Amino acid sequence: MTERETTRLTAWSHELRQVHRRLRDALAATRASLAEGAPGEAATRDLLLYCHGFCAALDAHHQGEDRTLFPALAAAHPELQPVLASLGQDHTMIAHLLGALRTAAERSAPPEELTRHLEGVAAIMENHFRYEERKLLTVLESLALTADPADVLGPL
C-alpha cells in the first residue's frame, strides 16, 4: 500500500471526527441563539435559521452514514453488525427528536420548550457520537471506501 493510499484510508477516521466537531459547533451556535433570547420577530427568525441549519446538517450526516458508510463497514467487518444496528437505531431516534425540534421552532414555541427539545437532541447526539467514535474510528483507518466525504458523512 502506498503512502497516499494509507493517507486516504486514515482520512475516514479524521473526516468523521471533523464532521462531529462541526456538528457540535453548530449545536453550540443554536444553543447560544436560544440563550440570547432577544424578543421579537428577528430573534425568532435567527433561531429558526440555526435550528433548520443544525437539523438539516445532522440529518444529512446520518443519512449519508446509513446509505454509504455503514453498508461499506458491514461488508468489510461483519462482526460490527450489532454496533451498526445500534447506531442506525440512534439515527432514527435523533431524526424523531429533530422533527419535534423543527416543529416547535416553526410554531415559535416558548424558549423553555425549545430548550428542552434542544437538550434532548444534544444528549442523544453526544452519546451517539462518543459511541460511534469509540467503536468505529480504528476500523475507519483501514476502510477502503472510494467515495466523496460529503456523500458519506454529510455536506458540512
Backbone as JSON, one array per atom type, in Angstrom:
{
  "sequence": "MTERETTRLTAWSHELRQVHRRLRDALAATRASLAEGAPGEAATRDLLLYCHGFCAALDAHHQGEDRTLFPALAAAHPELQPVLASLGQDHTMIAHLLGALRTAAERSAPPEELTRHLEGVAAIMENHFRYEERKLLTVLESLALTADPADVLGPL",
  "N": [[0.84, -1.17, 0.0], [0.59, 2.19, -0.87], [1.91, 5.34, 0.41], [0.11, 7.4, -0.11], [-2.32, 5.99, -0.44], [-2.6, 4.96, 2.15], [-2.86, 7.36, 3.55], [-5.34, 8.26, 2.53], [-7.03, 6.21, 3.42], [-6.78, 6.42, 6.2], [-7.84, 8.9, 6.46], [-10.62, 8.69, 6.65], [-11.29, 8.24, 9.33], [-10.42, 10.64, 10.37], [-12.09, 12.4, 8.93], [-14.61, 11.72, 10.01], [-14.3, 12.52, 12.69], [-13.96, 15.28, 12.27], [-16.44, 16.04, 11.14], [-18.15, 15.46, 13.26], [-17.15, 17.32, 15.11], [-17.81, 19.74, 13.81], [-20.6, 19.53, 13.81], [-21.07, 19.56, 16.55], [-20.21, 22.17, 17.06], [-22.16, 23.56, 15.57], [-24.41, 22.91, 17.05], [-23.75, 24.21, 19.44], [-23.84, 26.88, 18.56], [-26.55, 27.08, 17.97], [-27.64, 26.68, 20.49], [-26.59, 28.95, 21.76], [-27.91, 30.97, 20.36], [-30.53, 30.53, 21.19], [-30.22, 30.95, 23.93], [-29.65, 33.65, 24.05], [-32.08, 34.86, 23.64], [-33.36, 37.21, 22.68], [-36.1, 39.4, 22.38], [-38.84, 39.38, 20.01], [-39.5, 39.4, 16.42], [-37.15, 39.15, 14.86], [-35.4, 37.65, 16.47], [-36.77, 35.23, 16.55], [-36.64, 34.5, 13.84], [-33.84, 34.2, 13.59], [-33.39, 32.07, 15.37], [-34.89, 30.06, 14.11], [-33.4, 29.85, 11.76], [-30.9, 28.9, 12.74], [-31.78, 26.49, 13.95], [-32.93, 25.1, 11.75], [-30.68, 24.88, 10.07], [-28.85, 23.42, 11.69], [-30.4, 21.09, 12.2], [-30.8, 20.1, 9.59], [-28.14, 19.6, 8.81], [-27.29, 17.65, 10.68], [-29.12, 15.61, 10.18], [-28.55, 15.04, 7.45], [-25.96, 14.08, 7.74], [-26.37, 11.67, 9.16], [-28.0, 10.29, 7.33], [-26.2, 9.93, 5.21], [-24.32, 8.26, 6.42], [-25.94, 6.0, 6.91], [-26.64, 5.29, 4.3], [-24.21, 4.92, 2.86], [-21.7, 4.67, 4.37], [-22.16, 2.81, 6.57], [-23.11, 0.42, 5.23], [-20.74, -0.18, 3.8], [-18.94, -0.61, 5.9], [-20.19, -2.81, 7.12], [-19.92, -4.74, 5.14], [-17.14, -5.03, 5.03], [-16.51, -5.62, 7.65], [-18.18, -7.76, 9.12], [-18.6, -8.46, 11.78], [-19.23, -6.14, 13.05], [-21.91, -5.71, 12.83], [-23.95, -5.69, 14.98], [-23.21, -3.29, 16.3], [-23.5, -1.4, 14.24], [-26.23, -1.67, 13.77], [-27.26, -0.7, 16.18], [-26.33, 1.94, 16.07], [-27.76, 2.77, 13.82], [-30.35, 2.67, 14.89], [-30.12, 4.72, 16.74], [-29.92, 6.83, 14.92], [-32.51, 6.91, 13.89], [-33.95, 7.6, 16.2], [-32.82, 10.12, 16.77], [-33.57, 11.51, 14.47], [-36.33, 11.62, 14.88], [-36.4, 13.22, 17.21], [-35.25, 15.55, 16.15], [-37.24, 16.27, 14.34], [-39.32, 16.96, 16.1], [-38.13, 19.16, 17.34], [-37.84, 20.89, 15.13], [-40.57, 21.29, 14.49], [-41.46, 22.56, 16.85], [-39.89, 24.89, 16.75], [-40.83, 26.06, 14.39], [-43.43, 26.73, 15.07], [-42.98, 28.7, 16.83], [-42.49, 28.08, 19.59], [-42.37, 28.47, 23.18], [-39.31, 29.66, 24.74], [-38.45, 27.91, 26.82], [-39.53, 25.45, 26.13], [-38.32, 25.01, 23.65], [-35.69, 24.85, 24.49], [-35.79, 22.47, 26.01], [-36.29, 20.6, 23.95], [-33.96, 20.95, 22.4], [-31.95, 20.27, 24.23], [-32.56, 17.58, 24.62], [-31.98, 16.52, 22.08], [-29.26, 17.17, 22.04], [-28.2, 15.59, 24.14], [-28.66, 12.9, 23.31], [-27.35, 12.98, 20.83], [-24.64, 13.54, 21.55], [-23.99, 11.27, 23.1], [-24.34, 9.32, 21.13], [-22.36, 10.11, 19.23], [-20.0, 9.73, 20.72], [-20.07, 6.96, 21.24], [-20.05, 5.99, 18.61], [-17.53, 6.95, 17.72], [-15.85, 5.6, 19.5], [-16.31, 2.94, 18.75], [-15.87, 2.84, 15.97], [-13.73, 4.41, 14.9], [-11.09, 3.26, 14.77], [-11.5, 1.15, 12.97], [-12.26, 2.61, 10.74], [-9.86, 3.66, 9.93], [-8.76, 1.77, 8.3], [-10.54, 1.33, 6.3], [-11.41, 0.68, 3.03], [-12.75, 2.71, 1.03], [-13.97, 4.32, -1.65], [-15.25, 7.21, -2.07], [-17.05, 10.31, -2.1], [-16.44, 12.38, 0.61], [-18.48, 14.16, 1.46], [-20.79, 12.92, 0.54], [-20.77, 10.64, 2.07], [-20.58, 11.43, 4.77], [-22.1, 13.66, 5.08], [-22.91, 16.94, 3.86], [-21.17, 19.1, 5.1]],
  "CA": [[0.0, 0.0, 0.0], [1.4, 3.4, -0.95], [1.64, 6.33, 1.46], [-1.1, 8.12, -0.48], [-3.46, 5.13, -0.11], [-2.7, 4.94, 3.61], [-3.39, 8.67, 3.95], [-6.77, 8.3, 2.21], [-7.73, 5.3, 4.29], [-6.79, 7.01, 7.53], [-8.64, 10.13, 6.42], [-12.02, 8.46, 7.02], [-11.43, 8.47, 10.77], [-10.28, 12.1, 10.53], [-13.31, 13.02, 8.41], [-15.7, 11.52, 10.97], [-14.04, 13.41, 13.83], [-14.19, 16.66, 11.83], [-17.88, 16.24, 10.99], [-18.71, 15.5, 14.62], [-16.75, 18.61, 15.69], [-18.62, 20.8, 13.19], [-21.97, 19.4, 14.31], [-21.06, 20.06, 17.94], [-20.15, 23.63, 16.95], [-23.47, 24.03, 15.12], [-25.31, 22.79, 18.21], [-23.39, 25.29, 20.37], [-24.37, 28.13, 18.0], [-28.01, 27.04, 18.14], [-27.89, 26.9, 21.93], [-26.3, 30.36, 22.06], [-29.0, 31.77, 19.8], [-31.68, 30.36, 22.07], [-29.91, 31.54, 25.24], [-29.71, 35.11, 23.94], [-33.48, 35.14, 23.93], [-33.83, 38.56, 22.33], [-37.51, 39.35, 22.0], [-39.23, 39.9, 18.71], [-39.52, 38.59, 15.21], [-35.79, 38.88, 14.4], [-34.86, 36.55, 17.27], [-37.43, 34.01, 16.09], [-36.04, 34.15, 12.54], [-32.48, 33.71, 13.84], [-33.49, 30.74, 15.96], [-35.33, 29.15, 13.05], [-32.25, 29.63, 10.86], [-29.96, 27.99, 13.41], [-32.39, 25.16, 14.12], [-33.03, 24.43, 10.46], [-29.33, 24.55, 9.61], [-28.32, 22.34, 12.51], [-31.2, 19.88, 11.97], [-30.5, 19.61, 8.24], [-26.78, 19.08, 8.78], [-27.22, 16.41, 11.44], [-29.91, 14.63, 9.45], [-27.79, 14.65, 6.26], [-24.83, 13.28, 8.21], [-26.84, 10.32, 9.47], [-28.45, 9.64, 6.1], [-25.0, 9.51, 4.48], [-23.77, 7.07, 7.1], [-26.85, 4.86, 6.67], [-26.67, 4.96, 2.87], [-22.92, 4.57, 2.27], [-20.65, 4.24, 5.3], [-22.49, 1.6, 7.32], [-23.04, -0.78, 4.37], [-19.33, -0.5, 3.5], [-18.37, -1.21, 7.1], [-20.8, -4.14, 7.32], [-19.32, -5.66, 4.17], [-15.74, -5.25, 5.37], [-16.4, -6.08, 9.04], [-19.5, -8.28, 9.53], [-18.69, -8.52, 13.24], [-19.74, -4.85, 13.53], [-23.35, -5.61, 12.55], [-24.72, -5.2, 16.13], [-22.86, -1.89, 16.53], [-24.13, -0.62, 13.17], [-27.69, -1.69, 14.01], [-27.5, 0.21, 17.3], [-26.13, 3.3, 15.55], [-28.92, 3.06, 12.96], [-31.48, 2.97, 15.78], [-29.88, 6.08, 17.23], [-30.25, 7.76, 13.83], [-33.98, 7.02, 13.85], [-34.37, 8.35, 17.38], [-32.39, 11.5, 16.61], [-34.44, 12.1, 13.44], [-37.6, 11.91, 15.55], [-36.17, 14.38, 18.09], [-35.05, 16.72, 15.3], [-38.55, 16.63, 13.82], [-40.04, 17.65, 17.17], [-37.48, 20.47, 17.5], [-38.25, 21.7, 13.97], [-41.98, 21.65, 14.66], [-41.54, 23.54, 17.93], [-39.31, 26.16, 16.28], [-41.72, 26.62, 13.35], [-44.63, 27.31, 15.69], [-42.5, 29.69, 17.8], [-42.71, 27.59, 20.94], [-41.65, 29.25, 24.2], [-37.89, 29.29, 24.87], [-38.25, 26.76, 27.71], [-39.84, 24.24, 25.37], [-37.26, 24.83, 22.65], [-34.51, 24.4, 25.23], [-35.98, 21.04, 26.32], [-36.08, 19.84, 22.71], [-32.56, 21.05, 22.01], [-31.16, 19.5, 25.19], [-32.79, 16.17, 24.32], [-31.17, 16.21, 20.89], [-27.84, 17.26, 22.42], [-27.82, 14.44, 24.97], [-28.6, 11.69, 22.48], [-26.31, 13.18, 19.81], [-23.31, 13.4, 22.14], [-23.84, 9.86, 23.44], [-24.19, 8.62, 19.86], [-21.05, 10.43, 18.65], [-18.94, 9.08, 21.52], [-20.13, 5.51, 20.98], [-19.61, 5.79, 17.22], [-16.09, 7.16, 17.66], [-15.22, 4.52, 20.25], [-16.45, 1.67, 18.06], [-15.59, 2.84, 14.54], [-12.57, 5.16, 14.42], [-9.98, 2.37, 14.41], [-11.9, 0.42, 11.75], [-12.26, 3.56, 9.63], [-8.49, 3.89, 9.47], [-8.39, 0.77, 7.29], [-11.66, 1.12, 5.38], [-11.17, 1.02, 1.62], [-14.0, 3.24, 0.51], [-13.73, 5.43, -2.55], [-16.48, 7.99, -2.17], [-16.93, 11.7, -1.7], [-16.77, 12.51, 2.03], [-19.77, 14.85, 1.63], [-21.85, 11.92, 0.34], [-20.69, 9.64, 3.12], [-20.71, 11.98, 6.12], [-22.93, 14.86, 5.07], [-22.28, 18.11, 3.2], [-20.91, 20.22, 6.03]],
  "C": [[0.89, 1.24, 0.0], [1.04, 4.35, 0.19], [0.35, 7.09, 1.16], [-2.36, 7.3, -0.16], [-3.69, 5.07, 1.39], [-3.3, 6.25, 4.11], [-4.89, 8.73, 3.68], [-7.57, 7.38, 3.13], [-7.86, 5.88, 5.7], [-7.68, 8.24, 7.57], [-10.09, 9.89, 6.81], [-12.24, 8.67, 8.51], [-11.32, 9.97, 11.07], [-11.54, 12.81, 10.07], [-14.46, 12.9, 9.41], [-15.52, 12.44, 12.18], [-14.36, 14.85, 13.47], [-15.68, 16.96, 11.71], [-18.53, 16.32, 12.37], [-18.37, 16.84, 15.29], [-17.62, 19.73, 15.13], [-20.07, 20.72, 13.65], [-22.08, 19.85, 15.76], [-21.02, 21.58, 17.95], [-21.49, 24.22, 16.52], [-24.49, 23.96, 16.25], [-25.02, 23.92, 19.2], [-23.92, 26.64, 19.87], [-25.88, 28.2, 18.15], [-28.38, 27.29, 19.59], [-27.67, 28.37, 22.29], [-27.41, 31.26, 21.55], [-30.23, 31.69, 20.7], [-31.45, 31.04, 23.42], [-29.98, 33.06, 25.2], [-31.12, 35.6, 24.17], [-33.95, 36.54, 23.65], [-35.27, 38.49, 21.87], [-37.71, 39.79, 20.55], [-39.04, 38.94, 17.57], [-38.11, 38.23, 14.73], [-35.18, 37.71, 15.16], [-35.48, 35.23, 16.83], [-36.86, 33.55, 14.76], [-34.65, 33.58, 12.72], [-32.51, 32.29, 14.4], [-33.92, 29.71, 14.92], [-34.18, 28.83, 12.1], [-31.26, 28.66, 11.49], [-30.53, 26.59, 13.52], [-32.47, 24.42, 12.8], [-31.66, 24.01, 9.94], [-28.75, 23.37, 10.37], [-29.06, 21.03, 12.22], [-30.88, 19.26, 10.61], [-29.12, 18.97, 8.18], [-26.67, 17.74, 9.51], [-27.97, 15.29, 10.72], [-29.16, 14.13, 8.21], [-26.59, 13.78, 6.63], [-25.28, 11.83, 8.46], [-27.35, 9.58, 8.24], [-27.27, 9.14, 5.28], [-24.36, 8.28, 5.1], [-24.62, 5.85, 6.79], [-26.77, 4.37, 5.23], [-25.34, 4.39, 2.38], [-21.92, 3.97, 3.27], [-20.98, 2.92, 5.99], [-22.54, 0.36, 6.44], [-21.6, -1.17, 4.03], [-18.65, -1.14, 4.71], [-18.9, -2.62, 7.34], [-20.19, -5.17, 6.37], [-17.89, -6.02, 4.54], [-15.56, -5.88, 6.75], [-17.76, -6.57, 9.53], [-19.68, -8.35, 11.04], [-19.23, -7.22, 13.84], [-21.25, -4.7, 13.35], [-24.17, -5.14, 13.77], [-24.45, -3.72, 16.45], [-23.57, -1.01, 15.5], [-25.65, -0.57, 13.33], [-28.05, -0.72, 15.13], [-27.35, 1.67, 16.85], [-27.28, 3.71, 14.63], [-30.17, 3.37, 13.78], [-31.35, 4.37, 16.37], [-30.28, 7.11, 16.17], [-31.76, 7.98, 13.75], [-34.49, 7.85, 15.02], [-34.01, 9.83, 17.24], [-33.24, 12.2, 15.55], [-35.79, 12.48, 14.03], [-37.47, 13.15, 16.44], [-35.96, 15.66, 17.28], [-36.37, 17.2, 14.7], [-39.36, 17.4, 14.86], [-39.45, 19.04, 17.41], [-37.88, 21.4, 16.36], [-39.69, 22.21, 14.13], [-42.14, 22.72, 15.73], [-41.0, 24.9, 17.48], [-40.23, 26.83, 15.27], [-42.98, 27.24, 13.94], [-44.27, 28.32, 16.78], [-42.83, 29.3, 19.23], [-41.94, 28.46, 21.94], [-40.2, 28.76, 24.35], [-37.66, 28.07, 25.75], [-38.51, 25.45, 26.97], [-38.77, 23.96, 24.33], [-35.98, 24.32, 23.32], [-34.61, 22.92, 25.57], [-35.73, 20.17, 25.08], [-34.59, 19.8, 22.34], [-31.67, 20.23, 22.95], [-31.36, 18.0, 24.99], [-31.97, 15.71, 23.13], [-29.69, 16.17, 21.27], [-27.39, 16.03, 23.2], [-27.67, 13.17, 24.14], [-27.48, 11.8, 21.45], [-24.92, 12.95, 20.4], [-23.03, 11.95, 22.52], [-23.57, 9.03, 22.18], [-22.8, 8.86, 19.27], [-19.94, 9.71, 19.41], [-18.91, 7.57, 21.28], [-19.6, 5.21, 19.58], [-18.1, 5.93, 17.11], [-15.34, 6.03, 18.37], [-15.2, 3.21, 19.45], [-15.91, 1.67, 16.62], [-14.29, 3.53, 14.1], [-11.42, 4.27, 13.98], [-10.28, 1.62, 13.11], [-11.86, 1.36, 10.54], [-10.87, 3.84, 9.1], [-8.05, 2.89, 8.4], [-9.51, 0.51, 6.29], [-11.29, 1.58, 3.98], [-12.5, 1.43, 1.0], [-13.67, 4.43, -0.37], [-15.05, 6.14, -2.79], [-16.18, 9.42, -1.73], [-17.31, 11.82, -0.22], [-18.11, 13.21, 2.29], [-20.94, 13.9, 1.43], [-21.92, 10.93, 1.49], [-21.03, 10.21, 4.49], [-21.54, 13.26, 6.18], [-22.18, 16.05, 4.51], [-22.06, 19.28, 4.14], [-19.86, 21.14, 5.48]]
}
